[in-house]
GROMACS .gro file of C-alpha atoms in nm:
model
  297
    1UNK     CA    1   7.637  11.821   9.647
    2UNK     CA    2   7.705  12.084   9.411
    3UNK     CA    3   7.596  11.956   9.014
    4UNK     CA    4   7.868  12.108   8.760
    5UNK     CA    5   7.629  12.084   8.529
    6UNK     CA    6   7.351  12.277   8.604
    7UNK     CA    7   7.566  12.528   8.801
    8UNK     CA    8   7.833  12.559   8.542
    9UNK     CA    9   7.678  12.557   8.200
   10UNK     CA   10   7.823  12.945   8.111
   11UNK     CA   11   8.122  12.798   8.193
   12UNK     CA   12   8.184  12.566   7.848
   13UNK     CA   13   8.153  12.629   7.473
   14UNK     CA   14   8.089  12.314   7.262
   15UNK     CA   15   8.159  12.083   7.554
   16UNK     CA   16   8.515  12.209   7.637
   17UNK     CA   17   8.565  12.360   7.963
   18UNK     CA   18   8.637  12.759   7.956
   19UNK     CA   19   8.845  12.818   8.267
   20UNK     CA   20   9.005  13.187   8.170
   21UNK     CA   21   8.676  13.303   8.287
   22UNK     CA   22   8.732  13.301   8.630
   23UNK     CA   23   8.377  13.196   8.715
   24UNK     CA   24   8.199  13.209   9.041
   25UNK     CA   25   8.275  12.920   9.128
   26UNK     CA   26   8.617  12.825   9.079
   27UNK     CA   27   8.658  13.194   9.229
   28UNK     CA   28   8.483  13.067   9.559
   29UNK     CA   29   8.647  12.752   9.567
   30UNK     CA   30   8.959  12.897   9.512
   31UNK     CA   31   8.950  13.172   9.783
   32UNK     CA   32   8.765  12.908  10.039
   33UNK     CA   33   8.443  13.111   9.976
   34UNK     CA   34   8.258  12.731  10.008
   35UNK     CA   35   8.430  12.583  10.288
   36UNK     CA   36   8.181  12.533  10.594
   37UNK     CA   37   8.252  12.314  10.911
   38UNK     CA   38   7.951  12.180  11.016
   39UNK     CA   39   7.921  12.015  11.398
   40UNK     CA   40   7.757  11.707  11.505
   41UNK     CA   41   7.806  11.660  11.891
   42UNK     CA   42   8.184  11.643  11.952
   43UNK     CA   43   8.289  11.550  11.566
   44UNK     CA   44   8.314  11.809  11.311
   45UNK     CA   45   8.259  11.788  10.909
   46UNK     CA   46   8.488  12.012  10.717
   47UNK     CA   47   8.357  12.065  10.351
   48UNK     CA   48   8.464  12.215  10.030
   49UNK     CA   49   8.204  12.314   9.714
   50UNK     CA   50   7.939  12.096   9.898
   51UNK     CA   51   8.127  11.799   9.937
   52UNK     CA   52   8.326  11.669  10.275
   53UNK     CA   53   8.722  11.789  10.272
   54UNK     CA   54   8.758  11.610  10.581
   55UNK     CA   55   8.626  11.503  10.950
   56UNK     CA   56   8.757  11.561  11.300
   57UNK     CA   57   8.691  11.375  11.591
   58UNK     CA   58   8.527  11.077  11.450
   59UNK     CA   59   8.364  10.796  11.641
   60UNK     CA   60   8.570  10.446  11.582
   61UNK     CA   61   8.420  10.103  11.631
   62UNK     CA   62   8.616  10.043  11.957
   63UNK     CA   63   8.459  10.391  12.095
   64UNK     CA   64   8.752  10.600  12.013
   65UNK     CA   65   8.760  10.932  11.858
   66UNK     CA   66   9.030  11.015  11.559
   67UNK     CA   67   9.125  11.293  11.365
   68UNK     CA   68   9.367  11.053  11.195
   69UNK     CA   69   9.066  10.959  10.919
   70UNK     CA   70   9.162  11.001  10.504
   71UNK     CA   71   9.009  10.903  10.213
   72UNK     CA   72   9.083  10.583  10.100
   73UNK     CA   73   9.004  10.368   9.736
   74UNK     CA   74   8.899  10.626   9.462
   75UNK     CA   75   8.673  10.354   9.338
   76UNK     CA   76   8.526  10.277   9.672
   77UNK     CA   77   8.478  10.644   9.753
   78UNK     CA   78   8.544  10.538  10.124
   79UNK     CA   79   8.757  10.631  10.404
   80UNK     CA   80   9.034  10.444  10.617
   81UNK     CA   81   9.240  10.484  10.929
   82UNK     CA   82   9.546  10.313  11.087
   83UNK     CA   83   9.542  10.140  11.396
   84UNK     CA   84   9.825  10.170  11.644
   85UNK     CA   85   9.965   9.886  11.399
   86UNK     CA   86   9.957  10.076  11.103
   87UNK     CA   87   9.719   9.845  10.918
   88UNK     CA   88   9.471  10.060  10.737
   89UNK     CA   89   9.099   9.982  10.777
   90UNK     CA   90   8.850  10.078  10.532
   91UNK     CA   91   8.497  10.221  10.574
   92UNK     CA   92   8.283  10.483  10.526
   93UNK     CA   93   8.113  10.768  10.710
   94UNK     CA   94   7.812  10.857  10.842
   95UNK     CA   95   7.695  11.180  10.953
   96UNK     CA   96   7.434  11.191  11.164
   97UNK     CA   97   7.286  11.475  11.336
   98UNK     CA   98   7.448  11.414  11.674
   99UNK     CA   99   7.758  11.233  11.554
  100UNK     CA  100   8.020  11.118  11.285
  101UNK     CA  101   8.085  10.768  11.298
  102UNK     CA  102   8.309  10.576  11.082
  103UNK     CA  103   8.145  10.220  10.959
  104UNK     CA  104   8.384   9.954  10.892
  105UNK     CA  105   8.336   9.787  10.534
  106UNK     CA  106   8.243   9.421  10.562
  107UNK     CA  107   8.473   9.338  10.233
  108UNK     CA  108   8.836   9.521  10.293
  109UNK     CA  109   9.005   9.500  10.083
  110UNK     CA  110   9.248   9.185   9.921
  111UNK     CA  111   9.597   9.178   9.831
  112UNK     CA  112   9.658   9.289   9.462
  113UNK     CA  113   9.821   8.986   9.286
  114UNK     CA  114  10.117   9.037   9.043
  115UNK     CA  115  10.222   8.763   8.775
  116UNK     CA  116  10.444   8.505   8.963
  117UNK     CA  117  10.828   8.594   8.860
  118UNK     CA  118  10.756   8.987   8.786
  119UNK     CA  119  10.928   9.215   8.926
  120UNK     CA  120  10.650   9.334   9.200
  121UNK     CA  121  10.604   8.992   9.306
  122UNK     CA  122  10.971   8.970   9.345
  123UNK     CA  123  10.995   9.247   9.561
  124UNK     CA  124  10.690   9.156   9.738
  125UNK     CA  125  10.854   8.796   9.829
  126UNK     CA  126  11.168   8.945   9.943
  127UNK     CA  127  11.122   8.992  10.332
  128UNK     CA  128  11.446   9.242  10.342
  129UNK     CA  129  11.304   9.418  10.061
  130UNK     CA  130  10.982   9.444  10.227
  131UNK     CA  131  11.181   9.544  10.581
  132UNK     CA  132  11.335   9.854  10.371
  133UNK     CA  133  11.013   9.951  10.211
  134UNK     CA  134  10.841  10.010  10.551
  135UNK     CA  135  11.076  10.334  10.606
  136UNK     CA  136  10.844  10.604  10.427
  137UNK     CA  137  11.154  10.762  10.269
  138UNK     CA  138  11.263  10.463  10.111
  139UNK     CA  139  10.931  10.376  10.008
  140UNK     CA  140  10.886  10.713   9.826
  141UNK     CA  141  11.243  10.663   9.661
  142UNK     CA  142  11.172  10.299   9.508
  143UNK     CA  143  10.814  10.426   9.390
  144UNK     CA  144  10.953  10.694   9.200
  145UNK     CA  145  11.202  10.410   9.048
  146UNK     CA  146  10.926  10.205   8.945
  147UNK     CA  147  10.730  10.454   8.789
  148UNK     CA  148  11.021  10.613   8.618
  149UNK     CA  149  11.257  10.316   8.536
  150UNK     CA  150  11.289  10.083   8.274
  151UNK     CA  151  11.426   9.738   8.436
  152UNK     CA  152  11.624   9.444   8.283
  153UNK     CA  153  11.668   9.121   8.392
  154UNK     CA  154  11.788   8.854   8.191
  155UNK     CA  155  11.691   8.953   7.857
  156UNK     CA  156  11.343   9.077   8.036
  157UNK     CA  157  11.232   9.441   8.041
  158UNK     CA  158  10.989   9.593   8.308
  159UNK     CA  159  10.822   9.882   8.302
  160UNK     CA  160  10.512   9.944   8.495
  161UNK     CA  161  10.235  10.220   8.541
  162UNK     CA  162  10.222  10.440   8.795
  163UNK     CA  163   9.995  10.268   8.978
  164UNK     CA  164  10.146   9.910   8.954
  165UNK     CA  165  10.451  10.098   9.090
  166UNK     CA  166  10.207  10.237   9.414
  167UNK     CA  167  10.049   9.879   9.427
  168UNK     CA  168  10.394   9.714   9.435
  169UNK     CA  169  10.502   9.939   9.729
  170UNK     CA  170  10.178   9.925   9.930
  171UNK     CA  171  10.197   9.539   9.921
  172UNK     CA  172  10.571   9.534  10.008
  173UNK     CA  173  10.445   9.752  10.350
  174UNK     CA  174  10.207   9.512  10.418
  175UNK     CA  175   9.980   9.774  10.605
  176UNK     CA  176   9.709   9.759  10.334
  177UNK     CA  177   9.722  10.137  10.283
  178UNK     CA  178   9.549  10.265   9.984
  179UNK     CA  179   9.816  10.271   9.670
  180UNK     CA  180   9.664  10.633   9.649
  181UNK     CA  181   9.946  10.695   9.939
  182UNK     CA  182  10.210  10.769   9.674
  183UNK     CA  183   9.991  10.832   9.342
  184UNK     CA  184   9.861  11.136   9.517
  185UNK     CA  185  10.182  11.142   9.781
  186UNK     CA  186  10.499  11.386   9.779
  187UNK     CA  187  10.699  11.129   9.527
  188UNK     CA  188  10.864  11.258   9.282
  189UNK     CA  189  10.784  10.973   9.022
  190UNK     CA  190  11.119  11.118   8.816
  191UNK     CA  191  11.358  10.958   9.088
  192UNK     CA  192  11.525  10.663   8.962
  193UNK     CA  193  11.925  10.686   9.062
  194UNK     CA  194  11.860  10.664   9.436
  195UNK     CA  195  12.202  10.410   9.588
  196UNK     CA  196  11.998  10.172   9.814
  197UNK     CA  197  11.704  10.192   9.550
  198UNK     CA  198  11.953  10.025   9.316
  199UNK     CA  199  12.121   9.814   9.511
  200UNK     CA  200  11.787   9.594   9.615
  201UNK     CA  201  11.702   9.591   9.263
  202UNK     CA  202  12.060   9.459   9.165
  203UNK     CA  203  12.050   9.207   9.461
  204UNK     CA  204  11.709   9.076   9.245
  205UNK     CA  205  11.905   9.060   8.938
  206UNK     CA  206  11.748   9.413   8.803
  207UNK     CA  207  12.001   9.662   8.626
  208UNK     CA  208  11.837  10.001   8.513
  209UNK     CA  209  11.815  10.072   8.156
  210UNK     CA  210  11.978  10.393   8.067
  211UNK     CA  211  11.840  10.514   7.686
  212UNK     CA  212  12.021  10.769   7.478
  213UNK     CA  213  11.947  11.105   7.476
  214UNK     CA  214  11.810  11.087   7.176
  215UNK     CA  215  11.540  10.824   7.232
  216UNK     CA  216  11.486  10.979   7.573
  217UNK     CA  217  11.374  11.268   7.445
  218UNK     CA  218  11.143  11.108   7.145
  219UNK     CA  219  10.997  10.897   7.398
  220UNK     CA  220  10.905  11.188   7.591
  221UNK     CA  221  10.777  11.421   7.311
  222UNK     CA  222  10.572  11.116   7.170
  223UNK     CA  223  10.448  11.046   7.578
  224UNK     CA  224  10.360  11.414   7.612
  225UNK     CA  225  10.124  11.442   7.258
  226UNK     CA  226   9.948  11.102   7.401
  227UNK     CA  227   9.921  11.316   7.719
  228UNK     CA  228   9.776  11.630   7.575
  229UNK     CA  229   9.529  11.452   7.356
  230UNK     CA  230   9.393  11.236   7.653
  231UNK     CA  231   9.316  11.607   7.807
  232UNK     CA  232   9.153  11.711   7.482
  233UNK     CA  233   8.942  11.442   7.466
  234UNK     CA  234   8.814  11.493   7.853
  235UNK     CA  235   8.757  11.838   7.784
  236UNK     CA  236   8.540  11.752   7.532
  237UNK     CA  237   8.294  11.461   7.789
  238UNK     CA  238   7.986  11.546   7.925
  239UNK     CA  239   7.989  11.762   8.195
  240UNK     CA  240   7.917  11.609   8.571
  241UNK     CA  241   7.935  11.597   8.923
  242UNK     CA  242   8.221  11.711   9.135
  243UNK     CA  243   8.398  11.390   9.170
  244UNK     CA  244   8.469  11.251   9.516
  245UNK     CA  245   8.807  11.169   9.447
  246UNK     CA  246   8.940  11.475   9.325
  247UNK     CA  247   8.833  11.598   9.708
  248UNK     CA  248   9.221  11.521   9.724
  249UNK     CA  249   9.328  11.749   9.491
  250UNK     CA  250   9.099  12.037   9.523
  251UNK     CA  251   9.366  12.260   9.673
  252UNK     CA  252   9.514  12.224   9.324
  253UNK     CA  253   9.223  12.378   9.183
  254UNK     CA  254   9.264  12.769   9.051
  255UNK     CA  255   9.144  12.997   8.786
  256UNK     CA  256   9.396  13.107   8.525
  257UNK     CA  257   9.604  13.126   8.193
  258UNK     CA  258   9.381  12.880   7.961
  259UNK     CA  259   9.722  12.745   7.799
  260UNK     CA  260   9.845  12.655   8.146
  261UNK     CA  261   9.827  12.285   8.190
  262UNK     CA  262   9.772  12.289   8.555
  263UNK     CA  263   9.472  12.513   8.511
  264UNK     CA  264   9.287  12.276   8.252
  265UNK     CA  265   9.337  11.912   8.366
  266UNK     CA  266   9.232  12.067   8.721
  267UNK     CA  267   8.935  12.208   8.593
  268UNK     CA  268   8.839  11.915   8.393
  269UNK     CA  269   8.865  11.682   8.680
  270UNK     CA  270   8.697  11.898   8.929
  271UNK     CA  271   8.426  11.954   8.672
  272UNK     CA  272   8.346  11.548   8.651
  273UNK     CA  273   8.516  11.531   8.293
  274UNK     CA  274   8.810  11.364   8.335
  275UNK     CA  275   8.818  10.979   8.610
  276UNK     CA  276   9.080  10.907   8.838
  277UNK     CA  277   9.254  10.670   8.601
  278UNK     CA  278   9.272  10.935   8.347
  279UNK     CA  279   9.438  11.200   8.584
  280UNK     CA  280   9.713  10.924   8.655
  281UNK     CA  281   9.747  10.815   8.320
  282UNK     CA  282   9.788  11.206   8.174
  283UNK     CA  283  10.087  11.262   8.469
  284UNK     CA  284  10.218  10.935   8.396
  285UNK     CA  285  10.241  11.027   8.024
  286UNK     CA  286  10.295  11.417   8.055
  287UNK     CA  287  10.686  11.549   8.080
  288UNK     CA  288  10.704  11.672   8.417
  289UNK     CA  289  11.049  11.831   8.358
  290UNK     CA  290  10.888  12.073   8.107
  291UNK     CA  291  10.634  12.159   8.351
  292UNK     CA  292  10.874  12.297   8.571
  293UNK     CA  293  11.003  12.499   8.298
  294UNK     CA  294  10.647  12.656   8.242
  295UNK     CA  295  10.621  12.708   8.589
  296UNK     CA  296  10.999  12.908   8.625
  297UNK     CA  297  10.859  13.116   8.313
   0.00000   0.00000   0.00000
């Protein structure tokens, strides 16, 4: 495992992270100047800055071999595949000389319980809400609505976090797949108007809130400060380890413009600065719409 901290030091200037300089490492990482396979018998061990990207052929409990093998629980740091099923099983894995195999946790993990009468657990008891949830598409579309969406329901107002919204989903599939799915997935967590998203949420008793434009934009200028101090004050942490998690996000990783946003919460993560929660919480809180606008300019 590569430290950030004793290979980085040149890198940071009164503990905030420098990353216009285009150091040797994000340079390497970058241009896949530290990606190695490594073989072990008939799997293989693909891995980034010292730490495993991914696995090939892995050896399964039941003597099968999968390529089909992702990380799972950011707080776990473990792995999990789907049987023919889809249900998800959770483990880690073990490289040995002659072999990968993939070790089954004792514990998988439980169902994550909502408050009786919210909204998730509403649209976790609802068995043709679950039945429309198991179509990826949809899923992806009533995520996005979640996260996004401010709900009303008899004088009751519902808005979650992104990753209630990925829990709520996740448990409405009923595969046990990691709520990671769609945090990390191709959502776009803006998507709230979708037909058939609104009409389950209507059949529930839900209406969508719709604010002025005027509160919609000081909500999101007031979201957006919270955002960029939370980065500020990672930037400022202790320097550490590569994290595991951000092994998921590494591709996101480049050297660049030291104003561009992508550029520093990537390099804070990757440099062990910033935990998983954090990297939600600044996307949940961060104005995606004027990111695109940086990136068209």
């Amino acid at each position: 495992m590569i430290k950030t901290g004793a290979a980085m030091n040149d890198l940071f200037d009164g503990g905030r992270a420098k990353p216009q300089q285009n150091v040797t490492l994000i340079r390497s990482v970058h241009a896949g100047k530290t990606d190695k396979t490594s073989k072990h018998g008939t799997a293989k061990v693909n891995w980034i800055a010292g730490l495993i990207h991914s696995v090939e052929k892995v050896l399964l409990p039941d003597g099968s071999r999968t390529n089909a093998i992702e990380r799972g629980m950011p707080e776990h740091e473990d792995w999990y595949y789907q049987k023919d099923g889809g249900e998800c099983i959770y483990g880690h894995i073990r490289v040995r000389e002659d072999d990968v195999v993939f070790v089954p946790r004792i514990d998988q993990p439980k169902p994550f319980l909502f408050p009786a009468n919210s909204l998730p657990s509403q649209l976790i008891s609802r068995t043709h809400a679950c039945e429309l949830a198991r179509d990826e598409d949809f899923a992806l579309k009533l995520y996005g609505a979640l996260c996004a969406g401010v709900w009303i329901q008899e004088g009751r107002r519902w808005q979650g976090g992104w990753d209630k919204a990925a829990r709520t989903v996740v448990e409405m599939r009923g595969l046990n797949e990691p709520y990671t799915k769609f945090l990390l997935g191709d959502a776009d967590e803006r998507e709230v108007t979708d037909p058939g998203v609104i009409d389950l949420m209507e059949s529930l008793g839900w209406t969508l809130e719709i604010p002025d434009e005027e509160t919609t934009k000081r909500t999101r200028d007031d979201k957006t400060k919270r955002a960029l101090k939370l980065l500020d004050e990672c930037e400022r942490a202790p320097i550490s380890d590569i994290p595991e998690w951000y092994m998921r996000r590494i591709m996101a990783l480049r050297p660049g413009n030291p104003n561009d946003i992508l550029v520093r919460i990537n390099w804070t993560a990757f440099s062990g600065q910033m935990s998983f929660q954090n990297y939600i919480k600044f996307w949940e809180l961060y104005d995606l719409d004027q990111l695109d606008k940086e990136d068209e300019d």
